[in-house]
């Protein structure tokens, strides 16, 4: 088979032996594979990412010296099974799969480990237990968005926005756009999106953002709904007003009111903010500008050491959460949300290339004014997205 292989940041198209599925594994013909921001990072910063992965407990991540087939956002069709499979689907069945493989008893990240070649290729091996059939005749292009949209769905669920609470998306690259789409699919009424790029702002609107802001011209915090609590003075005033009203009622155990408000989630809250930039300084900027009691979900992957002011976050009671990946249930639910038309990833798709065009696609993705998500079609001869 043919595959696009990266070695020390350089791509080449090589002939490789047909992959052989092991126990519990399935061989797929790759129909489409998306280029992920993680792939861009892995090409340029493989050793740093490997060190971070090792510190997190996974020591099989690719390094720059390895020759690796990237690609973990894919759709394919069943070709063959390895031993020990239940053979759930007929050959030719269109499927997607979580990009994780069990090799020699160890989990491997498909497309990010030398032990688990990815889908920048004509064929890829996946785990049968992690594979799911594509429903409702969903196209190969849209099915390939299951993985990145599942990342966004996991982040949205971690954010626990609620329909009446506004959401802010800072950074409208592919993951920010996916988060916007999933927020609207979840029924969030007001989504404010912010990005310096005119192209990305247009895509944010196409994905359903209610307010789109150029932060060079206008603060997203001013453009969005005005928070009830804008600062410490507002919070103290609310406390005074509430206590004065409660103490007017004779013999009222007013402290139970506060306990009930906390238990029911009725205490004053700020917006939920999704940091989708991944650049040093952005978290600190958000903490400085966000209203009190905001929740910040960090989705952008910053590859450098960052710093922020904890005391300011403490004073505002900012809640900071970090999101990575998804679970199998979220992956399955995302696939069905796309297939059922509840979420539409088509605005993100801005180009397609063949295997020989992968290097050009990586170069094109460096310019935010041109592309959001580029898919690879192994059967295509396209050199430019």
Coordinates of C-alpha atoms in Angstrom, one line a residue:
X1 CA 0.0 0.0 0.0
X2 CA 1.0 3.6 -0.3
X3 CA 1.4 5.8 2.7
X4 CA 2.5 9.4 3.5
X5 CA 5.4 8.9 6.0
X6 CA 7.0 11.7 8.1
X7 CA 10.6 11.4 9.3
X8 CA 12.3 14.3 11.0
X9 CA 9.6 16.7 9.8
X10 CA 9.9 15.6 6.2
X11 CA 7.1 13.9 4.3
X12 CA 7.5 11.2 1.6
X13 CA 5.1 8.8 -0.1
X14 CA 6.3 5.3 0.3
X15 CA 5.2 1.8 -0.6
X16 CA 4.7 -0.3 2.6
X17 CA 3.5 -3.9 3.1
X18 CA -0.2 -4.4 3.5
X19 CA -0.9 -4.2 7.2
X20 CA -1.9 -7.5 8.9
X21 CA -4.6 -7.2 11.6
X22 CA -3.7 -9.0 14.8
X23 CA -6.0 -10.6 17.4
X24 CA -9.2 -8.6 17.8
X25 CA -8.2 -6.2 15.0
X26 CA -9.8 -5.1 11.7
X27 CA -8.1 -4.0 8.4
X28 CA -9.7 -1.0 6.8
X29 CA -9.4 0.7 3.5
X30 CA -9.1 4.4 4.3
X31 CA -11.7 6.6 2.7
X32 CA -10.9 9.9 4.3
X33 CA -8.5 11.2 7.0
X34 CA -8.4 14.6 8.5
X35 CA -5.3 16.6 9.3
X36 CA -5.4 17.4 13.0
X37 CA -3.7 20.2 14.9
X38 CA -2.0 17.4 16.9
X39 CA -0.5 16.2 13.6
X40 CA 0.9 19.6 12.9
X41 CA 2.5 19.7 16.4
X42 CA 3.7 16.1 16.1
X43 CA 5.5 16.9 12.9
X44 CA 7.3 19.9 14.3
X45 CA 7.6 19.1 18.0
X46 CA 7.6 15.3 18.2
X47 CA 10.3 15.0 20.9
X48 CA 8.6 17.6 23.2
X49 CA 5.2 15.9 22.8
X50 CA 6.9 12.5 23.5
X51 CA 8.4 13.9 26.7
X52 CA 5.0 15.3 27.8
X53 CA 3.3 12.0 27.0
X54 CA 5.9 10.1 29.0
X55 CA 5.4 12.4 32.0
X56 CA 1.7 11.6 31.7
X57 CA 2.4 7.8 31.7
X58 CA 2.5 7.0 28.0
X59 CA 6.0 6.3 26.7
X60 CA 5.2 5.1 23.2
X61 CA 4.7 8.5 21.6
X62 CA 6.6 9.1 18.3
X63 CA 9.9 10.9 18.2
X64 CA 11.4 13.0 15.4
X65 CA 13.8 10.2 14.4
X66 CA 11.0 7.7 13.8
X67 CA 9.3 7.1 10.4
X68 CA 5.6 7.4 11.2
X69 CA 2.4 7.3 9.3
X70 CA 0.2 10.0 11.0
X71 CA -3.6 10.2 10.9
X72 CA -6.1 9.5 13.6
X73 CA -9.3 11.3 12.2
X74 CA -10.5 8.8 9.7
X75 CA -13.3 6.9 8.1
X76 CA -12.9 3.6 6.2
X77 CA -14.4 0.4 5.0
X78 CA -13.9 -3.1 6.4
X79 CA -11.5 -5.3 4.4
X80 CA -10.5 -8.2 6.6
X81 CA -10.4 -9.4 10.2
X82 CA -7.6 -10.8 12.4
X83 CA -8.0 -13.8 14.7
X84 CA -10.4 -13.7 17.6
X85 CA -12.8 -11.2 16.0
X86 CA -16.6 -11.5 16.1
X87 CA -16.6 -10.2 12.5
X88 CA -19.6 -7.9 13.2
X89 CA -19.6 -6.2 9.8
X90 CA -19.4 -7.4 6.2
X91 CA -16.5 -6.4 4.0
X92 CA -17.2 -3.0 2.5
X93 CA -19.1 -1.7 5.5
X94 CA -18.3 1.9 6.2
X95 CA -17.0 2.4 9.7
X96 CA -15.1 4.8 12.0
X97 CA -13.0 3.8 15.0
X98 CA -11.4 5.3 18.1
X99 CA -7.7 5.8 17.2
X100 CA -6.3 3.4 19.8
X101 CA -4.9 -0.1 19.2
X102 CA -3.7 -2.9 21.5
X103 CA -0.3 -4.1 20.5
X104 CA 1.6 -6.7 22.6
X105 CA -0.8 -6.0 25.4
X106 CA -0.1 -2.3 25.4
X107 CA -2.4 0.5 24.2
X108 CA -1.0 2.5 21.3
X109 CA -2.2 5.8 19.8
X110 CA -3.0 5.2 16.1
X111 CA -1.1 7.7 14.0
X112 CA 1.0 9.0 16.9
X113 CA 3.1 5.9 17.7
X114 CA 5.5 4.0 15.5
X115 CA 3.7 0.8 16.7
X116 CA 0.3 1.9 15.3
X117 CA 0.6 3.4 11.8
X118 CA -2.2 5.9 11.1
X119 CA -4.5 6.7 8.2
X120 CA -2.4 8.9 6.0
X121 CA -2.4 5.7 4.0
X122 CA -4.5 3.5 1.8
X123 CA -5.1 1.1 4.7
X124 CA -5.1 1.2 8.5
X125 CA -5.5 -1.4 11.3
X126 CA -8.0 -0.7 14.1
X127 CA -9.4 -2.5 17.1
X128 CA -12.7 -4.2 16.5
X129 CA -14.0 -3.3 19.9
X130 CA -13.3 0.4 19.2
X131 CA -15.0 0.3 15.7
X132 CA -18.5 1.5 14.9
X133 CA -20.6 1.3 11.7
X134 CA -21.5 4.6 10.0
X135 CA -25.3 5.1 10.2
X136 CA -27.8 6.7 7.9
X137 CA -25.6 6.6 4.8
X138 CA -23.4 9.4 6.1
X139 CA -20.7 10.3 3.7
X140 CA -17.1 9.3 4.2
X141 CA -16.1 13.0 4.4
X142 CA -18.5 13.8 7.2
X143 CA -17.9 10.5 9.0
X144 CA -14.2 11.5 9.2
X145 CA -15.2 14.4 11.4
X146 CA -16.3 12.1 14.2
X147 CA -13.0 12.2 16.0
X148 CA -12.4 16.0 16.1
X149 CA -16.0 16.7 16.8
X150 CA -15.9 14.2 19.7
X151 CA -13.0 16.2 21.2
X152 CA -15.3 19.3 21.0
X153 CA -18.2 17.4 22.4
X154 CA -16.1 16.2 25.4
X155 CA -15.0 19.8 26.0
X156 CA -18.6 21.1 25.9
X157 CA -19.8 18.4 28.3
X158 CA -16.9 19.2 30.6
X159 CA -18.0 22.8 30.5
X160 CA -21.5 22.0 31.7
X161 CA -22.8 25.2 30.2
X162 CA -26.5 24.9 30.6
X163 CA -28.9 26.4 28.1
X164 CA -29.3 29.7 29.9
X165 CA -25.6 30.4 30.6
X166 CA -23.6 32.2 27.8
X167 CA -20.5 30.6 26.4
X168 CA -17.4 32.3 25.0
X169 CA -15.1 30.7 22.5
X170 CA -11.6 32.3 22.4
X171 CA -9.9 31.2 19.2
X172 CA -11.8 29.9 16.1
X173 CA -9.3 27.5 14.6
X174 CA -10.7 23.9 13.8
X175 CA -11.2 23.0 17.5
X176 CA -12.8 26.3 18.3
X177 CA -15.2 26.0 15.4
X178 CA -16.0 22.4 16.4
X179 CA -16.7 23.7 20.0
X180 CA -19.1 26.4 18.6
X181 CA -20.9 23.7 16.6
X182 CA -21.3 21.5 19.6
X183 CA -22.4 24.3 21.9
X184 CA -25.2 25.1 19.5
X185 CA -26.1 21.4 19.1
X186 CA -26.3 21.3 22.9
X187 CA -28.8 24.1 22.9
X188 CA -26.7 26.9 24.3
X189 CA -28.6 30.1 23.5
X190 CA -25.7 32.6 23.3
X191 CA -22.3 31.7 21.9
X192 CA -19.7 34.6 21.6
X193 CA -16.7 33.8 19.3
X194 CA -13.5 35.7 19.1
X195 CA -10.7 35.5 16.6
X196 CA -8.3 38.0 14.9
X197 CA -8.7 36.2 11.5
X198 CA -11.5 37.4 9.2
X199 CA -11.7 34.0 7.6
X200 CA -12.1 32.2 10.9
X201 CA -14.7 34.7 12.1
X202 CA -16.7 34.0 8.9
X203 CA -16.5 30.3 9.7
X204 CA -17.5 30.9 13.3
X205 CA -20.7 32.5 12.1
X206 CA -21.3 29.6 9.7
X207 CA -20.9 27.2 12.6
X208 CA -23.6 29.0 14.5
X209 CA -21.9 31.6 16.7
X210 CA -24.5 34.2 17.8
X211 CA -21.9 37.0 18.2
X212 CA -18.6 37.1 16.4
X213 CA -15.9 39.5 17.5
X214 CA -12.6 40.8 16.2
X215 CA -10.6 41.3 19.5
X216 CA -8.4 43.9 17.8
X217 CA -11.5 46.1 17.5
X218 CA -13.9 45.0 20.3
X219 CA -13.6 43.0 23.5
X220 CA -15.6 39.8 23.5
X221 CA -16.7 40.5 27.1
X222 CA -18.3 43.8 26.0
X223 CA -19.9 42.2 23.0
X224 CA -21.5 39.4 24.9
X225 CA -24.4 39.4 27.4
X226 CA -23.7 41.7 30.4
X227 CA -23.0 39.6 33.5
X228 CA -25.1 40.2 36.6
X229 CA -21.8 40.1 38.6
X230 CA -19.2 42.2 36.8
X231 CA -16.8 42.5 39.7
X232 CA -16.2 42.3 43.5
X233 CA -18.3 45.4 44.2
X234 CA -21.3 43.8 42.4
X235 CA -20.8 40.6 44.4
X236 CA -20.7 42.4 47.7
X237 CA -23.7 44.5 46.8
X238 CA -25.7 41.4 46.0
X239 CA -24.8 39.9 49.3
X240 CA -26.0 43.0 51.2
X241 CA -29.2 43.2 49.2
X242 CA -30.0 39.5 49.7
X243 CA -29.3 39.5 53.4
X244 CA -31.4 42.7 53.9
X245 CA -34.4 41.0 52.2
X246 CA -34.0 37.7 54.0
X247 CA -33.6 39.3 57.4
X248 CA -36.9 41.2 57.0
X249 CA -38.7 37.9 57.3
X250 CA -39.1 37.0 61.0
X251 CA -37.7 33.8 62.3
X252 CA -36.5 32.7 58.8
X253 CA -33.5 30.4 58.9
X254 CA -31.8 32.4 56.2
X255 CA -28.7 30.2 56.1
X256 CA -30.8 27.4 54.6
X257 CA -31.6 29.6 51.7
X258 CA -27.9 29.9 50.9
X259 CA -27.3 26.2 51.3
X260 CA -30.2 25.5 49.0
X261 CA -29.0 28.0 46.4
X262 CA -25.6 26.3 46.4
X263 CA -27.0 22.8 46.2
X264 CA -29.4 23.7 43.3
X265 CA -26.8 25.7 41.4
X266 CA -28.7 28.9 41.8
X267 CA -25.8 30.9 43.1
X268 CA -24.6 33.7 40.7
X269 CA -22.3 32.4 38.0
X270 CA -20.3 33.9 35.2
X271 CA -20.0 32.5 31.6
X272 CA -18.3 29.4 30.5
X273 CA -15.2 30.2 28.5
X274 CA -13.5 27.8 26.1
X275 CA -9.8 28.6 25.5
X276 CA -9.1 27.2 22.0
X277 CA -5.9 29.1 21.2
X278 CA -3.1 27.2 22.9
X279 CA -0.7 30.1 23.0
X280 CA 1.2 31.3 26.2
X281 CA -0.5 34.2 27.9
X282 CA -4.0 33.5 26.8
X283 CA -5.2 31.8 30.0
X284 CA -3.8 34.8 32.0
X285 CA -5.6 37.2 29.7
X286 CA -8.9 35.3 30.2
X287 CA -8.5 35.2 34.0
X288 CA -7.9 39.0 34.0
X289 CA -10.9 39.9 31.8
X290 CA -13.5 37.3 32.7
X291 CA -16.3 38.1 35.2
X292 CA -16.2 36.5 38.6
X293 CA -17.3 32.9 39.0
X294 CA -16.6 32.1 35.4
X295 CA -15.6 28.6 34.3
X296 CA -12.7 28.3 31.9
X297 CA -12.3 25.1 29.9
X298 CA -8.8 24.9 28.3
X299 CA -9.0 23.0 25.0
X300 CA -6.1 24.6 23.1
X301 CA -2.8 22.7 23.5
X302 CA -0.1 25.1 24.6
X303 CA 3.3 23.4 23.9
X304 CA 5.3 25.9 26.0
X305 CA 5.5 26.7 29.7
X306 CA 2.8 29.2 30.6
X307 CA 2.1 31.5 33.6
X308 CA -0.9 33.2 35.1
X309 CA -1.8 35.0 38.3
X310 CA -3.4 32.5 40.7
X311 CA -4.3 35.3 43.2
X312 CA -6.5 37.0 40.6
X313 CA -8.2 33.7 39.8
X314 CA -8.7 33.1 43.5
X315 CA -10.2 36.6 44.0
X316 CA -12.7 36.0 41.2
X317 CA -13.2 32.3 42.0
X318 CA -12.4 31.3 38.5
X319 CA -12.9 27.6 37.9
X320 CA -10.2 26.2 35.6
X321 CA -10.7 22.9 33.8
X322 CA -8.7 21.1 31.1
X323 CA -10.1 18.9 28.4
X324 CA -8.4 16.1 26.4
X325 CA -9.9 13.6 24.0
X326 CA -13.3 11.8 24.7
X327 CA -14.6 8.5 25.9
X328 CA -16.1 5.8 23.6
X329 CA -19.7 6.9 24.5
X330 CA -19.0 10.5 23.5
X331 CA -17.4 9.2 20.3
X332 CA -20.4 7.1 19.4
X333 CA -22.8 9.9 20.3
X334 CA -20.9 12.4 18.1
X335 CA -21.1 10.0 15.1
X336 CA -24.9 9.8 15.5
X337 CA -25.3 13.5 16.1
X338 CA -23.5 14.1 12.7
X339 CA -25.5 11.3 11.0
X340 CA -28.8 12.6 12.4
X341 CA -28.1 16.2 11.3
X342 CA -28.0 17.5 14.8
X343 CA -24.5 19.0 14.1
X344 CA -23.1 19.9 10.8
X345 CA -19.3 19.9 10.4
X346 CA -19.3 20.9 6.7
X347 CA -18.3 24.6 7.3
X348 CA -15.0 23.2 8.7
X349 CA -14.1 21.3 5.5
X350 CA -12.1 23.6 3.3
X351 CA -10.0 21.3 1.1
X352 CA -9.0 17.8 0.1
X353 CA -5.6 16.4 -1.1
X354 CA -4.2 13.0 -2.0
X355 CA -1.3 11.4 -0.2
X356 CA 1.2 13.2 -2.4
X357 CA -0.3 16.5 -1.3
X358 CA 0.1 16.1 2.4
X359 CA 3.1 18.3 2.8
X360 CA 1.4 21.0 0.8
X361 CA -1.7 20.7 3.0
X362 CA 0.5 21.1 6.1
X363 CA 2.0 24.3 4.6
X364 CA -1.5 25.6 3.7
X365 CA -2.8 25.0 7.3
X366 CA -0.2 27.5 8.6
X367 CA -2.2 30.3 7.1
X368 CA -5.5 30.8 9.1
X369 CA -7.0 32.9 6.2
X370 CA -7.3 29.9 3.9
X371 CA -8.2 26.7 5.6
X372 CA -9.8 25.1 8.7
X373 CA -9.8 21.4 8.1
X374 CA -8.2 19.5 5.2
X375 CA -9.0 15.9 4.5
X376 CA -6.8 13.3 2.8
X377 CA -8.3 11.1 0.2
X378 CA -5.8 8.3 -0.5
X379 CA -7.4 7.7 -3.9
X380 CA -7.0 11.3 -5.0
X381 CA -4.2 12.7 -7.0
X382 CA -4.8 16.3 -5.8
X383 CA -1.5 18.0 -4.8
X384 CA -3.1 21.2 -3.5
X385 CA -6.1 21.6 -1.1

